[in-house]
XYZ file of C-alpha atoms in Angstrom:
533
model
C 0.000 0.000 0.000
C 1.354 3.340 -1.044
C 0.147 6.875 -0.591
C -0.802 8.636 -3.792
C -0.021 12.268 -4.316
C -0.844 13.161 -7.897
C -4.140 12.367 -9.560
C -2.989 13.305 -13.076
C -0.407 10.557 -12.783
C -2.709 8.021 -11.240
C -5.438 8.381 -13.805
C -3.004 7.424 -16.502
C -0.991 4.843 -14.590
C -3.684 2.921 -12.833
C -1.885 -0.110 -11.475
C 1.833 -0.324 -12.169
C 3.670 2.827 -13.164
C 7.260 3.208 -14.232
C 9.661 3.123 -17.150
C 8.715 -0.093 -18.863
C 10.594 -1.359 -21.850
C 9.415 -4.904 -21.379
C 11.389 -7.764 -19.925
C 12.671 -11.134 -21.078
C 9.664 -12.730 -19.379
C 7.241 -10.661 -21.523
C 6.184 -13.188 -24.136
C 4.472 -10.671 -26.389
C 2.651 -12.304 -29.227
C 1.167 -10.959 -32.396
C -2.499 -10.278 -31.864
C -4.326 -13.042 -33.620
C -8.038 -13.727 -33.754
C -10.709 -11.451 -32.382
C -11.117 -9.872 -28.957
C -13.696 -11.479 -26.710
C -15.870 -9.049 -24.755
C -17.285 -10.025 -21.410
C -14.209 -11.857 -20.104
C -13.785 -11.233 -16.390
C -10.559 -9.817 -14.977
C -9.518 -10.100 -11.345
C -6.714 -8.122 -9.744
C -5.445 -8.395 -6.180
C -4.728 -5.638 -3.656
C -3.388 -5.839 -0.117
C -5.306 -2.664 0.815
C -8.948 -1.652 0.755
C -10.041 1.754 -0.560
C -10.842 4.344 2.072
C -13.097 6.644 0.012
C -14.110 6.552 -3.655
C -14.635 10.299 -3.942
C -11.132 11.023 -5.270
C -10.499 14.381 -3.603
C -11.260 12.879 -0.187
C -8.669 10.083 -0.254
C -4.897 9.834 -0.572
C -4.237 6.087 -0.647
C -3.373 4.116 -3.753
C -6.164 1.550 -3.284
C -8.790 4.299 -3.543
C -6.986 5.912 -6.474
C -6.664 2.607 -8.347
C -10.429 2.137 -8.330
C -11.228 5.814 -8.885
C -8.902 5.827 -11.885
C -11.187 3.292 -13.582
C -14.430 5.071 -12.668
C -13.553 8.734 -13.274
C -11.775 10.887 -15.859
C -9.905 14.178 -15.665
C -9.678 16.809 -18.372
C -6.172 15.629 -19.282
C -4.035 12.535 -18.697
C -0.585 11.177 -19.462
C -0.209 8.966 -22.528
C 2.012 5.890 -22.788
C 5.073 8.107 -23.303
C 4.186 10.290 -20.296
C 3.119 13.221 -22.453
C -0.059 15.108 -21.617
C -3.037 14.442 -23.857
C -6.751 15.211 -23.748
C -9.171 13.079 -21.765
C -12.512 14.778 -21.060
C -11.001 17.812 -22.769
C -10.817 17.161 -26.495
C -8.465 20.103 -26.969
C -7.232 23.270 -25.273
C -5.435 26.522 -25.919
C -2.931 28.236 -23.675
C -2.828 32.041 -23.823
C 0.374 33.698 -25.138
C 1.362 34.775 -21.611
C 0.924 31.208 -20.324
C -1.594 32.317 -17.687
C -4.837 31.235 -19.310
C -6.139 27.855 -20.479
C -9.325 27.334 -22.472
C -10.557 23.735 -22.494
C -12.902 22.435 -25.172
C -14.777 19.515 -23.663
C -15.804 16.320 -25.387
C -19.428 16.260 -26.447
C -21.631 13.248 -25.928
C -19.864 12.005 -22.782
C -22.347 10.590 -20.261
C -22.149 10.079 -16.530
C -22.800 6.500 -15.538
C -26.366 7.430 -14.558
C -27.056 8.795 -18.045
C -26.689 12.537 -17.369
C -24.627 14.625 -19.817
C -21.108 15.649 -18.835
C -20.718 19.446 -19.182
C -18.591 22.366 -18.044
C -20.871 22.643 -15.009
C -19.223 19.492 -13.651
C -15.726 20.902 -14.133
C -16.638 24.168 -12.448
C -18.243 22.308 -9.535
C -15.148 20.120 -9.087
C -12.963 23.216 -8.985
C -15.222 24.982 -6.473
C -15.686 22.044 -4.102
C -11.958 21.299 -4.118
C -11.027 24.816 -2.975
C -13.938 25.019 -0.511
C -12.432 25.342 3.006
C -15.087 22.927 4.276
C -13.818 20.153 1.994
C -11.212 17.998 3.792
C -8.932 17.447 0.815
C -5.168 17.338 0.389
C -5.414 18.446 -3.250
C -6.743 22.017 -3.053
C -3.472 23.883 -3.453
C -3.116 23.530 -7.231
C -6.638 24.836 -7.804
C -6.071 27.690 -5.355
C -3.590 29.086 -7.871
C -6.499 29.772 -10.236
C -7.514 33.436 -10.335
C -10.751 32.951 -12.282
C -12.648 29.885 -13.474
C -15.571 30.127 -15.862
C -17.959 27.763 -17.623
C -18.108 29.841 -20.812
C -20.748 27.578 -22.322
C -21.870 23.964 -22.047
C -18.660 22.578 -23.515
C -16.092 25.318 -22.869
C -14.265 25.822 -19.587
C -11.759 28.607 -19.058
C -9.285 29.329 -16.267
C -6.772 32.074 -15.678
C -3.878 32.241 -13.250
C -2.570 35.371 -11.542
C 1.050 34.336 -12.074
C 2.970 31.550 -13.837
C 2.117 28.109 -12.478
C 4.138 25.318 -14.075
C 1.895 22.343 -13.102
C -1.241 24.172 -14.287
C -2.171 21.963 -17.230
C -1.286 18.692 -15.477
C -3.363 19.685 -12.438
C -6.512 19.340 -14.542
C -5.996 15.603 -14.548
C -7.901 15.747 -11.239
C -10.984 13.502 -11.566
C -14.088 15.483 -12.478
C -17.050 14.954 -10.132
C -20.782 14.881 -11.042
C -22.291 18.256 -10.166
C -25.867 17.008 -10.505
C -25.303 14.517 -7.678
C -23.164 16.633 -5.351
C -23.964 20.316 -5.841
C -25.459 21.912 -2.738
C -24.749 18.847 -0.583
C -22.147 17.934 2.030
C -19.592 15.974 -0.010
C -18.267 14.247 3.109
C -21.655 12.585 3.634
C -22.309 11.640 0.026
C -23.122 8.005 -0.812
C -20.654 8.401 -3.711
C -17.878 7.651 -1.229
C -19.042 4.026 -1.381
C -20.953 4.006 -4.700
C -19.165 6.318 -7.152
C -20.688 7.641 -10.359
C -18.147 8.718 -12.959
C -17.607 9.020 -16.705
C -14.801 6.454 -16.881
C -14.394 3.114 -18.633
C -15.849 1.136 -15.727
C -19.129 1.467 -13.824
C -19.267 0.707 -10.120
C -21.462 -2.301 -9.273
C -20.667 -3.678 -5.817
C -18.418 -3.297 -2.783
C -18.257 -6.089 -0.234
C -16.117 -4.647 2.595
C -12.954 -6.596 3.241
C -13.512 -8.827 0.228
C -13.949 -7.233 -3.202
C -15.144 -4.411 -5.412
C -16.806 -5.199 -8.718
C -16.824 -2.864 -11.716
C -18.515 -3.432 -15.075
C -17.539 -2.149 -18.510
C -19.137 1.155 -19.467
C -20.855 0.393 -22.801
C -21.048 4.111 -23.587
C -17.427 5.023 -22.814
C -16.159 7.598 -25.303
C -13.143 5.478 -26.274
C -15.217 2.306 -26.544
C -16.194 -0.206 -23.889
C -13.338 -2.131 -22.247
C -13.040 -5.723 -23.405
C -12.553 -7.104 -19.899
C -15.671 -7.142 -17.725
C -16.459 -7.483 -14.943
C -13.312 -5.997 -13.390
C -12.993 -7.493 -9.909
C -10.745 -5.848 -7.341
C -10.083 -8.487 -4.677
C -8.813 -7.394 -1.271
C -6.235 -9.923 -0.052
C -4.226 -8.418 2.838
C -1.388 -10.947 2.635
C 0.974 -11.099 -0.354
C 1.715 -14.814 0.040
C -1.996 -15.632 0.077
C -2.440 -13.484 -3.004
C 0.314 -15.391 -4.772
C -1.389 -18.696 -3.999
C -4.608 -17.253 -5.426
C -2.734 -16.254 -8.574
C -1.382 -19.762 -9.109
C -4.804 -21.272 -8.377
C -6.471 -19.017 -10.939
C -8.289 -16.898 -8.357
C -6.750 -13.659 -9.640
C -5.301 -12.588 -12.994
C -2.818 -9.909 -11.918
C -0.778 -8.843 -8.920
C 2.520 -7.253 -8.003
C 5.122 -9.897 -7.211
C 7.590 -9.610 -4.376
C 11.272 -9.849 -5.355
C 11.476 -13.342 -3.849
C 8.442 -14.439 -5.831
C 9.783 -12.865 -9.013
C 13.273 -14.365 -8.803
C 12.814 -17.675 -7.004
C 9.224 -18.858 -7.331
C 8.112 -17.938 -10.837
C 10.852 -19.169 -13.153
C 9.520 -22.613 -13.987
C 8.443 -23.478 -17.515
C 4.969 -24.307 -16.206
C 4.562 -20.880 -14.539
C 5.907 -18.951 -17.542
C 3.498 -20.800 -19.809
C 0.614 -19.467 -17.740
C 1.804 -15.957 -16.858
C 3.755 -13.009 -18.234
C 6.123 -11.190 -15.890
C 7.329 -7.589 -16.257
C 10.036 -5.582 -14.528
C 10.808 -1.861 -14.596
C 11.678 0.944 -12.107
C 8.546 1.976 -10.261
C 7.461 5.600 -10.026
C 7.522 5.363 -6.246
C 9.873 5.411 -3.287
C 9.848 3.859 0.174
C 10.897 5.875 3.208
C 11.191 5.932 6.990
C 9.392 9.085 8.138
C 9.705 10.692 11.562
C 7.000 12.513 13.523
C 8.777 15.851 13.844
C 6.315 17.051 16.482
C 7.993 14.695 18.961
C 11.026 16.046 20.917
C 13.285 13.070 20.085
C 13.075 13.792 16.351
C 13.376 17.572 16.515
C 17.173 17.400 16.761
C 18.539 17.142 13.213
C 21.613 15.351 14.566
C 19.405 12.471 15.696
C 17.701 12.227 12.314
C 21.023 12.317 10.475
C 22.380 9.682 12.848
C 19.437 7.414 12.071
C 20.155 7.661 8.351
C 23.885 7.077 8.893
C 23.094 3.919 10.881
C 20.864 2.387 8.170
C 22.536 0.423 5.399
C 20.297 1.056 2.379
C 22.288 -1.245 0.114
C 21.788 -4.057 2.625
C 18.029 -3.488 2.356
C 18.099 -3.489 -1.439
C 20.110 -6.702 -1.576
C 18.440 -8.446 1.359
C 14.833 -7.408 0.836
C 14.603 -6.490 -2.858
C 17.232 -9.019 -3.985
C 18.898 -6.204 -5.896
C 15.683 -5.231 -7.687
C 15.674 -1.543 -6.815
C 17.812 1.556 -6.382
C 18.924 3.587 -3.373
C 16.737 6.658 -2.840
C 18.431 9.878 -1.774
C 15.386 12.123 -2.180
C 11.820 12.342 -3.487
C 12.566 11.967 -7.218
C 12.907 8.956 -9.461
C 16.489 8.423 -10.688
C 16.995 9.484 -14.272
C 14.193 12.054 -14.396
C 14.962 15.667 -15.231
C 14.491 17.027 -11.680
C 16.564 14.285 -10.010
C 19.992 15.357 -8.795
C 22.554 12.585 -9.448
C 24.929 13.639 -6.689
C 23.728 15.152 -3.401
C 26.574 16.541 -1.335
C 24.646 16.657 1.959
C 23.485 13.037 1.820
C 24.843 11.305 4.949
C 25.367 7.807 3.528
C 25.930 4.684 5.571
C 28.384 5.506 8.358
C 27.662 3.936 11.785
C 30.697 5.609 13.362
C 29.350 8.983 12.286
C 25.939 7.979 13.670
C 27.481 7.261 17.088
C 29.353 10.580 17.047
C 26.213 12.547 16.135
C 24.191 10.900 18.915
C 26.930 11.660 21.434
C 26.991 15.257 20.201
C 23.206 15.368 20.706
C 23.692 14.493 24.380
C 23.039 10.756 24.444
C 25.120 8.428 26.583
C 25.125 4.629 26.513
C 23.148 2.974 29.292
C 24.041 -0.267 31.016
C 21.506 -2.120 28.867
C 23.137 -0.976 25.632
C 20.462 1.645 24.886
C 21.298 5.332 24.606
C 19.823 7.623 27.239
C 19.361 11.390 27.531
C 17.871 13.137 30.573
C 16.807 9.744 31.890
C 14.871 8.828 28.740
C 16.005 5.981 26.474
C 16.269 6.577 22.733
C 13.400 4.290 21.795
C 10.584 4.478 19.245
C 8.144 2.330 17.274
C 8.110 1.975 13.501
C 4.573 1.526 12.172
C 3.828 0.062 8.755
C 0.937 -1.564 6.928
C 0.115 -5.242 6.975
C 0.366 -7.421 3.890
C 3.606 -5.879 2.672
C 6.326 -8.360 3.529
C 9.011 -6.128 1.986
C 8.286 -3.321 4.412
C 8.200 -5.658 7.394
C 11.595 -7.135 6.443
C 12.927 -3.636 5.808
C 11.763 -2.556 9.274
C 13.457 -5.596 10.814
C 16.785 -4.794 9.126
C 16.514 -1.191 10.310
C 15.690 -2.428 13.814
C 18.876 -4.532 13.913
C 21.088 -1.790 12.501
C 19.801 0.855 14.920
C 20.249 -1.467 17.895
C 23.964 -1.644 17.039
C 24.301 2.087 17.726
C 22.159 1.956 20.884
C 18.655 2.754 19.593
C 15.729 0.602 20.718
C 13.197 0.090 17.923
C 9.885 -1.737 18.064
C 7.775 -2.644 15.026
C 4.003 -2.471 14.779
C 2.108 -3.716 11.724
C -1.360 -2.275 11.164
C -4.357 -2.956 8.933
C -4.316 -0.187 6.322
C -7.658 1.557 6.897
C -7.167 1.677 10.675
C -3.545 2.800 10.261
C -4.619 5.677 8.047
C -7.675 6.804 10.019
C -6.607 6.253 13.605
C -2.884 6.918 13.446
C -1.666 8.804 10.351
C -4.582 11.250 10.194
C -4.400 11.880 13.940
C -0.600 12.111 14.163
C -0.483 9.177 16.586
C 2.797 7.663 15.470
C 6.518 7.965 16.131
C 7.956 6.699 12.847
C 6.325 5.201 9.763
C 7.668 3.003 6.999
C 5.607 3.832 3.910
C 5.842 4.802 0.266
C 4.844 7.628 -2.050
C 3.867 7.512 -5.686
C 6.144 9.905 -7.628
C 4.245 12.306 -9.866
C 5.390 13.207 -13.363
C 5.626 16.909 -12.509
C 8.294 17.477 -9.821
C 6.196 19.928 -7.786
C 6.423 18.945 -4.093
C 3.941 21.364 -2.557
C 1.334 18.933 -1.212
C 3.823 16.679 0.579
C 6.541 19.067 1.738
C 5.219 22.638 2.096
C 4.761 23.736 5.719
C 1.171 24.815 5.024
C 0.219 21.164 4.387
C 0.725 19.854 7.925
C -2.932 20.010 9.035
C -5.413 17.150 9.539
C -5.664 14.842 6.504
C -2.891 16.785 4.741
C 0.031 14.930 3.166
C 2.840 16.568 5.163
C 1.664 14.526 8.143
C 5.161 14.292 9.678
C 5.018 18.063 10.338
C 8.125 19.157 8.428
C 8.612 22.934 8.203
C 11.494 24.742 6.520
C 11.074 28.329 5.280
C 13.780 28.016 2.606
C 12.232 24.831 1.279
C 8.827 26.554 1.177
C 10.320 29.398 -0.849
C 12.017 27.022 -3.301
C 8.851 24.981 -3.786
C 6.930 28.147 -4.642
C 9.735 29.283 -6.952
C 9.835 25.910 -8.711
C 6.136 25.858 -9.468
C 6.067 29.575 -10.287
C 8.109 29.576 -13.507
C 7.864 27.949 -16.910
C 11.666 27.996 -17.279
C 12.760 24.368 -16.856
C 16.347 25.337 -16.038
C 15.155 27.559 -13.187
C 12.803 24.836 -11.970
C 15.648 22.309 -11.983
C 17.812 24.713 -9.983
C 15.074 24.952 -7.328
C 14.586 21.197 -7.156
C 18.310 20.491 -6.965
C 18.557 22.795 -3.963
C 15.453 21.206 -2.379
C 17.106 17.800 -2.557
C 20.180 19.174 -0.774
C 18.005 20.648 1.991
C 16.096 17.411 2.493
C 19.377 15.501 2.605
C 20.679 17.935 5.220
C 17.521 17.879 7.368
C 16.579 14.188 6.946
C 12.874 14.529 7.817
C 12.663 11.163 6.077
C 15.311 8.538 5.657
C 14.748 7.938 1.939
C 15.304 4.209 1.503
C 14.784 2.889 -2.018
C 13.013 3.114 -5.366
C 11.769 -0.437 -6.020
C 11.301 -2.170 -9.328
C 7.676 -2.747 -10.280
C 7.128 -6.482 -10.777
C 3.639 -7.023 -12.190
C 2.526 -10.433 -13.379
C -0.514 -11.036 -15.606
C -2.130 -14.258 -16.702
C -1.099 -15.114 -20.264
C -4.693 -15.372 -21.448
C -4.784 -11.569 -21.367
C -3.591 -10.038 -24.654
C -2.923 -6.483 -25.762
C -0.387 -5.564 -23.069
C 2.222 -3.231 -24.556
C 4.945 -2.077 -22.109
C 5.827 1.612 -22.471
C 7.394 4.410 -20.396
C 4.020 4.663 -18.602
C 4.180 1.055 -17.456
C 1.714 -1.601 -18.604
C -1.752 -0.439 -17.518
C -2.105 2.787 -19.509
C -4.107 0.880 -22.182
C -5.991 -1.444 -19.863
C -9.292 -0.866 -21.684
C -7.732 -2.480 -24.769
C -6.594 -5.634 -22.999
C -8.571 -8.634 -24.198
C -8.986 -12.384 -24.277
C -8.923 -14.051 -27.664
C -12.118 -15.680 -28.843
């Protein structure tokens, strides 16, 4: 389970995102015969959605389902270039401050109502409404004016340059006729969504499954695979057994499963495996509201004491890369060399902790003012990689005198009762990496409130200024300069210990055809996947 932080990305990359060029295990075949409609498709997820009104949730399980039910005005294509979705076309004003969207005609909501500019205007207004508990308002707050010019024309203007402007309109559009004038937090759409997307919501059995059906009136044509069943299986090993037994058609493999359990001729005759760098990173985040983590020397010591390469080799079996910051290696905003990055250095960790006033107790645990240096790492159940990662971290930190406990939580409870309420010491989680490098929602100090994404409470005035500078210019060189400096600041402050960027390891039953790996991953064209007649 991973937090999601960018709807434009998620709408395009529904299940497995990354830089896919295929893999030796991808037995792509020429498409022969005809596509069979009505073939069911079952995918597995360790987490259950929290809310199917997209602006009210931030977890990947909710976004995965919402990405099949809703559309935005724009989306990323297979090469990660923006293209029209509900907007058929658009024009940007010469000064770059205005966008006029021309909406697709004939698009229907799943209940038969026409999609119009009224829906886009409503989505904008409810997102910026102070009464709406959403983490995604900031991009829309940059809009100076928004206007439904006519039924199929929507126009916005910004007061100043805003680099992520166009991409921000990948936010899922909500149905005004069902929500206008009502309290969105009490809407039945949170459990029974109504969208314009390729799949129509049918059923949600809590703790078991969600069922979606192909939208016969979808503007790009009805998906071939239907029903689409989203099975909730909290344990990865159980999910793998279901895959082999034919209970599911697709899942994300663990590195052990990918390398050691799926190489037989029999398995490869039944399934296609893929491997590519995921657009995500895993991190150890610290609750900076707690006194023990407010000393930067302690946070830097924690990072120095953790051997990231050991985690990549021991947990990922080498199928990942060390993360030094919040960007995917190889992308234009990623800085290849970060001078302030501490690196693995247990001797330096011990020196920093001594400098911070800690002395070794008789039990081998560091103590300061009578209090031991002890905390609990919380993570979500069903993710064996994160549990093993936490255990390696626990052992490494004990060597420098830090007592670490591990607590594994069911996802929905973890999110609602602990993350949202700030009731944690440290968390081991992941973020989806958006295509635009803007970091406002996760790292700006204004985003530390309830249900916001900067839930660790990190505040740095210089970082705030650089984030605003980076999103406030269309000059890519200036943006890169801001983001390079941001990565140095985060490396210096260590509000997270950035751990790794994993490889995505999806596996799909070989009866499914039409999968074409691309820079966007494999699921960008899911509506065209099919089973031969």
